[in-house]
PDB file of C-alpha atoms in Angstrom:
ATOM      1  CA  UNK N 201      -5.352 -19.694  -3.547  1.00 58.00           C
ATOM      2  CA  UNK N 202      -1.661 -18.912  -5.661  1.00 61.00           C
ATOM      3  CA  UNK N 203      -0.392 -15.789  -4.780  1.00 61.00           C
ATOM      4  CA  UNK N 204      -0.551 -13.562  -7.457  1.00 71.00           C
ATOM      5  CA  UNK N 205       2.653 -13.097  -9.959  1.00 87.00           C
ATOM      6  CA  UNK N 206       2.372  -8.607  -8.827  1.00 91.00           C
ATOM      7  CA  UNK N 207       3.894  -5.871 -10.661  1.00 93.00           C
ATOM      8  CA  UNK N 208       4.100  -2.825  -8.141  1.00 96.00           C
ATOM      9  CA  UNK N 209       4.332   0.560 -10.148  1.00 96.00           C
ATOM     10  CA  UNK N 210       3.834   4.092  -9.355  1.00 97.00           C
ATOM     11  CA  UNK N 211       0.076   5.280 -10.542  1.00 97.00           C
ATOM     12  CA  UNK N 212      -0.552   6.860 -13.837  1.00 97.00           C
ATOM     13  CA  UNK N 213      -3.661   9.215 -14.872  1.00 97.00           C
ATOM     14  CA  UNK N 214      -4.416   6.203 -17.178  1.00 97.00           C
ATOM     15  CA  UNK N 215      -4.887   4.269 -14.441  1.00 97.00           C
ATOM     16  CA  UNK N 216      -7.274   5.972 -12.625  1.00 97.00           C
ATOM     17  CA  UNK N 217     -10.332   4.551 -14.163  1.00 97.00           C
ATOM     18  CA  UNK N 218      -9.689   0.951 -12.875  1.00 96.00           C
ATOM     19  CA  UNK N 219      -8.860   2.918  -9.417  1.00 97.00           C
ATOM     20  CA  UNK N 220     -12.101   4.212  -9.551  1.00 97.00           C
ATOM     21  CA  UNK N 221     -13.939   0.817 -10.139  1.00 96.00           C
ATOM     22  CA  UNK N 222     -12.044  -0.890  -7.346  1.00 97.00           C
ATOM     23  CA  UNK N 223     -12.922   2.300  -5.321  1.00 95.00           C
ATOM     24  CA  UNK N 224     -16.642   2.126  -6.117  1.00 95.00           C
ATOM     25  CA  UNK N 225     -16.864  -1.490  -4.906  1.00 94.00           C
ATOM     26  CA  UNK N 226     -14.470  -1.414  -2.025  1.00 92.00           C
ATOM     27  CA  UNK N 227     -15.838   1.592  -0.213  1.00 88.00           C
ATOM     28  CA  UNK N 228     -19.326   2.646   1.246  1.00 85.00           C
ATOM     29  CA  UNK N 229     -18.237   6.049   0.619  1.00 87.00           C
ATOM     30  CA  UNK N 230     -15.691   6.208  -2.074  1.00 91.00           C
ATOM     31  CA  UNK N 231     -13.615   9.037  -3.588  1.00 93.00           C
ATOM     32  CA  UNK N 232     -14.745  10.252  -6.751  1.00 95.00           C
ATOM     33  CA  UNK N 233     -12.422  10.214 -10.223  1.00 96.00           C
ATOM     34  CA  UNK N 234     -11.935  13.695  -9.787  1.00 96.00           C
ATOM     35  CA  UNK N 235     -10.460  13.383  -5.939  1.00 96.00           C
ATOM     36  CA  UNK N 236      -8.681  10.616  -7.102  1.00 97.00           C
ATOM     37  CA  UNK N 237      -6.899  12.142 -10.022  1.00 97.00           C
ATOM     38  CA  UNK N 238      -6.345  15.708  -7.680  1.00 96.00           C
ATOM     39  CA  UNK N 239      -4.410  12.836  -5.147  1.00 96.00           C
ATOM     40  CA  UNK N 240      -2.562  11.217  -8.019  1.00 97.00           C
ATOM     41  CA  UNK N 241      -1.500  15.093  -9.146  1.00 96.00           C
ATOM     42  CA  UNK N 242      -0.547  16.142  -5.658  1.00 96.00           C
ATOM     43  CA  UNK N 243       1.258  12.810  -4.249  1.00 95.00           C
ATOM     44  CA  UNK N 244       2.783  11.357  -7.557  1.00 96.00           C
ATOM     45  CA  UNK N 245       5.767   9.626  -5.828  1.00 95.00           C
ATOM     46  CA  UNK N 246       3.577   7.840  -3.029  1.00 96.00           C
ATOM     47  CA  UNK N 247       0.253   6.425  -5.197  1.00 98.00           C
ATOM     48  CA  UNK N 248       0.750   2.870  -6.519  1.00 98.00           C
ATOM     49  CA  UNK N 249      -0.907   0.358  -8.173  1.00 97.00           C
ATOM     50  CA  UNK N 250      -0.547  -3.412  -8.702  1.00 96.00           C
ATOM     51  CA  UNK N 251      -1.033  -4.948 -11.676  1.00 96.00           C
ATOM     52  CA  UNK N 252      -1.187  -8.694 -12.477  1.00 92.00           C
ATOM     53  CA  UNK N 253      -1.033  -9.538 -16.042  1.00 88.00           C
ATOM     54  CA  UNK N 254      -1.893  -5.846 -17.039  1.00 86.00           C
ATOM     55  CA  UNK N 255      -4.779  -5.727 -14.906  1.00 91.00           C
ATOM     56  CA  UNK N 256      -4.551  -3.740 -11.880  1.00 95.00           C
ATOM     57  CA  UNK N 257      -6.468  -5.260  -8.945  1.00 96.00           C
ATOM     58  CA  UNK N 258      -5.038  -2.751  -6.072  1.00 96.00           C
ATOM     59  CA  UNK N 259      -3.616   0.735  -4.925  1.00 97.00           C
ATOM     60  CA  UNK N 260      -2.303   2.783  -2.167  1.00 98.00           C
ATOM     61  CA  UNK N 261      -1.706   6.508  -1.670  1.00 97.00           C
ATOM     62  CA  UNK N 262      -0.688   8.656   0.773  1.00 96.00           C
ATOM     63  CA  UNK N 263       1.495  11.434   1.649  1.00 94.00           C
ATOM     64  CA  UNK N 264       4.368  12.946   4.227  1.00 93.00           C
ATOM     65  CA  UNK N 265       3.425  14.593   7.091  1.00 89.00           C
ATOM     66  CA  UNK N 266       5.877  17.175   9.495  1.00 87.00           C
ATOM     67  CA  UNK N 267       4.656  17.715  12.793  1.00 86.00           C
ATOM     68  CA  UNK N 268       8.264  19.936  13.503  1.00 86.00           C
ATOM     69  CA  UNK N 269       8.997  17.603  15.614  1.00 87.00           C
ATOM     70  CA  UNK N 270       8.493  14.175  13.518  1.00 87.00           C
ATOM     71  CA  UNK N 271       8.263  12.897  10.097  1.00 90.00           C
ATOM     72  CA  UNK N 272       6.058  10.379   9.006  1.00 93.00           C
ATOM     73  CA  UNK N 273       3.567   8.793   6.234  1.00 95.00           C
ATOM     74  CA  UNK N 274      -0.077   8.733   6.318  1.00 95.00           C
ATOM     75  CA  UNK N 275      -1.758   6.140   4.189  1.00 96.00           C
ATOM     76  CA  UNK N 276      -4.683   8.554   2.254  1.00 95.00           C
ATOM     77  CA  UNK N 277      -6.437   5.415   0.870  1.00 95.00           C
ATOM     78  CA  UNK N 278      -5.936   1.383  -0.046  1.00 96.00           C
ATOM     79  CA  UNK N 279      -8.110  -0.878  -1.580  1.00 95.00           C
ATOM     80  CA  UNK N 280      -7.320  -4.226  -3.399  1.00 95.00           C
ATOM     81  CA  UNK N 281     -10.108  -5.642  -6.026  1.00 93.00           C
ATOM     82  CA  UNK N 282     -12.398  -8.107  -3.693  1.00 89.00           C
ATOM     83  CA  UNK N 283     -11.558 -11.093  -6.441  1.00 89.00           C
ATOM     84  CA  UNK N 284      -7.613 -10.546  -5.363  1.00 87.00           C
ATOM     85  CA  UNK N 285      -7.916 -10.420  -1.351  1.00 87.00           C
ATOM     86  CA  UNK N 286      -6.255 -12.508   0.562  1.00 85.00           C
ATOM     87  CA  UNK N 287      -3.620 -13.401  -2.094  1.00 86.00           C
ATOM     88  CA  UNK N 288      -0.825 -10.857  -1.187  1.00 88.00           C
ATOM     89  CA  UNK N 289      -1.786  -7.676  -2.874  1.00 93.00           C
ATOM     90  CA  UNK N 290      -2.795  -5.449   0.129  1.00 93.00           C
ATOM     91  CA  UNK N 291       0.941  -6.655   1.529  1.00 94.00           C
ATOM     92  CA  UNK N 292       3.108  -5.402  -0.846  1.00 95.00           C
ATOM     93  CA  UNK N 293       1.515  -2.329  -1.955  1.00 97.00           C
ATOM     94  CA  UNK N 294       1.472  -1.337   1.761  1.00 96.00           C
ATOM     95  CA  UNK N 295       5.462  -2.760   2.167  1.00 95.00           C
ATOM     96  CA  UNK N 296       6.255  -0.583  -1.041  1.00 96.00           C
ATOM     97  CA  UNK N 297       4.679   2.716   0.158  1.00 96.00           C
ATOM     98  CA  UNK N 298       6.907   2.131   3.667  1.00 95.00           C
ATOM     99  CA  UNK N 299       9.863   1.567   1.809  1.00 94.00           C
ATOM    100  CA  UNK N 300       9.187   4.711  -0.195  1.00 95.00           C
ATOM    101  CA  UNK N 301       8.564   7.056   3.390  1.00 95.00           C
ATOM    102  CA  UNK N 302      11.559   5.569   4.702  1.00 93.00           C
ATOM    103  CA  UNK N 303      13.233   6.623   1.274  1.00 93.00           C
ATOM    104  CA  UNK N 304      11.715  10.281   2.257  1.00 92.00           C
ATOM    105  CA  UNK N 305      12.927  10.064   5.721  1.00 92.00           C
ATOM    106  CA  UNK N 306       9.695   9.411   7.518  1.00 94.00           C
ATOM    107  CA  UNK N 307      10.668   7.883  11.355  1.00 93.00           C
ATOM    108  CA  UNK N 308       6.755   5.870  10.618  1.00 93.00           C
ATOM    109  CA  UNK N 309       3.445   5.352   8.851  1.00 96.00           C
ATOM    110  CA  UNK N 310       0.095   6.251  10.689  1.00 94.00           C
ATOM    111  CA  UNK N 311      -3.901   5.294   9.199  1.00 95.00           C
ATOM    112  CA  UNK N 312      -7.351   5.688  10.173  1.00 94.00           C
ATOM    113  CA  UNK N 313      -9.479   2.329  10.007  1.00 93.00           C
ATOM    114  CA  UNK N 314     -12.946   2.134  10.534  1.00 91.00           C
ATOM    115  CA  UNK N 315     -13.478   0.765  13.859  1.00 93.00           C
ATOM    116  CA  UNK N 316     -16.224  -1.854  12.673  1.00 93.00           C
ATOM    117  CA  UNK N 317     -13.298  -3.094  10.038  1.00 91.00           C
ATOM    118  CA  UNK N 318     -11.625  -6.052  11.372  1.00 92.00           C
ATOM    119  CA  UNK N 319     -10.467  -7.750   9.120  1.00 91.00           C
ATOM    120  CA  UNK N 320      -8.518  -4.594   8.037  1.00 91.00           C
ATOM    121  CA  UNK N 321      -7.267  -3.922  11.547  1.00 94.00           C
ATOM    122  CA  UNK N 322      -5.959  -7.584  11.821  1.00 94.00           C
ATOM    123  CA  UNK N 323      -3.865  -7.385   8.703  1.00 93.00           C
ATOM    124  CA  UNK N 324      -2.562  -3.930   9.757  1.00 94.00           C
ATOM    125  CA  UNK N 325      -1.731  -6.203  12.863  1.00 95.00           C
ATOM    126  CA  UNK N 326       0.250  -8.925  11.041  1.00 94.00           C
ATOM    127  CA  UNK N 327       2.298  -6.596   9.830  1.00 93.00           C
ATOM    128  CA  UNK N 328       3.269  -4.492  12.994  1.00 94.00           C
ATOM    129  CA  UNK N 329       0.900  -1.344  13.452  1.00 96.00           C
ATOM    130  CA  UNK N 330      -0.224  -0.612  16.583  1.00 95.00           C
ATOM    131  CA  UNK N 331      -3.509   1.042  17.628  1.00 94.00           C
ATOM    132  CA  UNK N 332      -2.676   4.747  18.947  1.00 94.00           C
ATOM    133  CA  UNK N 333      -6.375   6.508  19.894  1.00 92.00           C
ATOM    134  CA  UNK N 334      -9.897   6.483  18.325  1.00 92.00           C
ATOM    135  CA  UNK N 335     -11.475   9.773  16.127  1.00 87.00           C
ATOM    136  CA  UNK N 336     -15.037   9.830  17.333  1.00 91.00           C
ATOM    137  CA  UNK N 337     -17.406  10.110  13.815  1.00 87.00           C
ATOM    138  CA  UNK N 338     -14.479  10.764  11.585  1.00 86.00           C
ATOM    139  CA  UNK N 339     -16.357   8.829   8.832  1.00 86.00           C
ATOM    140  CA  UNK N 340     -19.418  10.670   6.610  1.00 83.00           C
ATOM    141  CA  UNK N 341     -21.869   8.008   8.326  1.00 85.00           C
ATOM    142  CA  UNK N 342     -20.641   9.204  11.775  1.00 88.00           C
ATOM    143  CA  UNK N 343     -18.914   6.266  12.480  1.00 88.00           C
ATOM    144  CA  UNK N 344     -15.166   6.464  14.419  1.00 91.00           C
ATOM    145  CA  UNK N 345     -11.836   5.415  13.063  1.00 92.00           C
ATOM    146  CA  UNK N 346      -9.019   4.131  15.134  1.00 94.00           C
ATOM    147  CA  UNK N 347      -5.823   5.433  13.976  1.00 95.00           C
ATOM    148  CA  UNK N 348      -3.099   2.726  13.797  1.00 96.00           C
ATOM    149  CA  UNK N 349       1.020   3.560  13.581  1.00 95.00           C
ATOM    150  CA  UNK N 350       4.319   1.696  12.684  1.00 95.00           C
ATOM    151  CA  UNK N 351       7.240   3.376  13.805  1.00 93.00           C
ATOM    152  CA  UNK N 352      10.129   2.493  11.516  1.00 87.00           C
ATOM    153  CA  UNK N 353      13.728   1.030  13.594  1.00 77.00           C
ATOM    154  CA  UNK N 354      17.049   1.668  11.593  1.00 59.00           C
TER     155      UNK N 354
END
C-alpha cells in the first residue's frame, strides 16, 4: 500500500466526532464524546489528529507528568482508522506528540498496552520503547497492561 500524503494538526472540538467513530471501532471499550472532548479541553497542546485529504483517519493524546524527580509524557489514547493501518499514520502522530514533550521538557514518553495486543507492542518496538512492568487488570475487562517507555537522549 502508498503511504498516505498526512497532514498532522493539533485537535479541534470539530473534530471530535470523527475521533469518536475511529474510537468506537478501534476500542473494545472506548471513551465516550464527552471524555473525549473533557481530554481535548484539558490537554489542547498534546491531542492531534491526521488528516489525509480532509479526512482524519487517526489521533493521539496525552499529557505531562512530574514525578519531582522526572518529567515525562504519557500517551492517554491512539487509534488510527483500521482502513489506514499499516500505511504510516500511527508513526507520525506518535513521532509528533514526542517532539512536542521534548518541546515541554519531558526526559521520555511512557504507555499502557494491553498485554494480548501485539501487534501494538511490536510497533511501539520498532520505534524504541521498551517494556518497564505489567499492571495486573488495569483494563475494565480485567485484563493487564504492560507499560512501555522511551527515554529521550539529547
Amino acid at each position: 500500500m502508498m503511504p498516505l500524503q498526512l497532514t498532522i494538526l493539533r485537535a479541534q472540538p470539530s473534530d471530535i466526532p470523527q475521533i469518536v467513530g475511529i474510537e468506537m471501532v478501534a476500542f473494545v471499550d472506548p471513551w465516550d464524546e464527552m471524555t473525549l472532548r473533557e481530554t481535548l479541553n484539558c490537554f489542547p497542546e498534546t491531542f492531534f489528529v491526521a488528516k489525509t485529504n480532509g479526512d482524519l483517519v487517526g489521533f493521539i493524546v496525552g499529557g505531562i507528568e512530574d514525578t519531582g524527580e522526572e518529567v515525562y509524557g504519557h500517551i492517554m489514547n491512539f487509534a488510527v482508522a483500521p482502513r489506514c493501518r499499516r500505511r504510516g499514520v500511527g508513526r507520525h502522530l506518535l513521532r509528533r506528540l514526542e517532539q512536542e514533550y521534548a518541546i515541554l521538557g519531558a526526559n521520555g514518553i511512557q504507555l499502557e498496552v494491553r498485554v494480548s495486543n501485539t501487534v501494538a507492542q511490536e510497533f511501539y518496538h520498532s520505534l524504541g520503547y521498551r517494556e518497564v512492568f505489567q499492571v495486573a487488570s488495569y483494563y475494565s475487562n480485567g485484563e493487564d497492561a504492560l507499560v512501555m517507555m522511551k527515554w529521550f537522549r539529547f
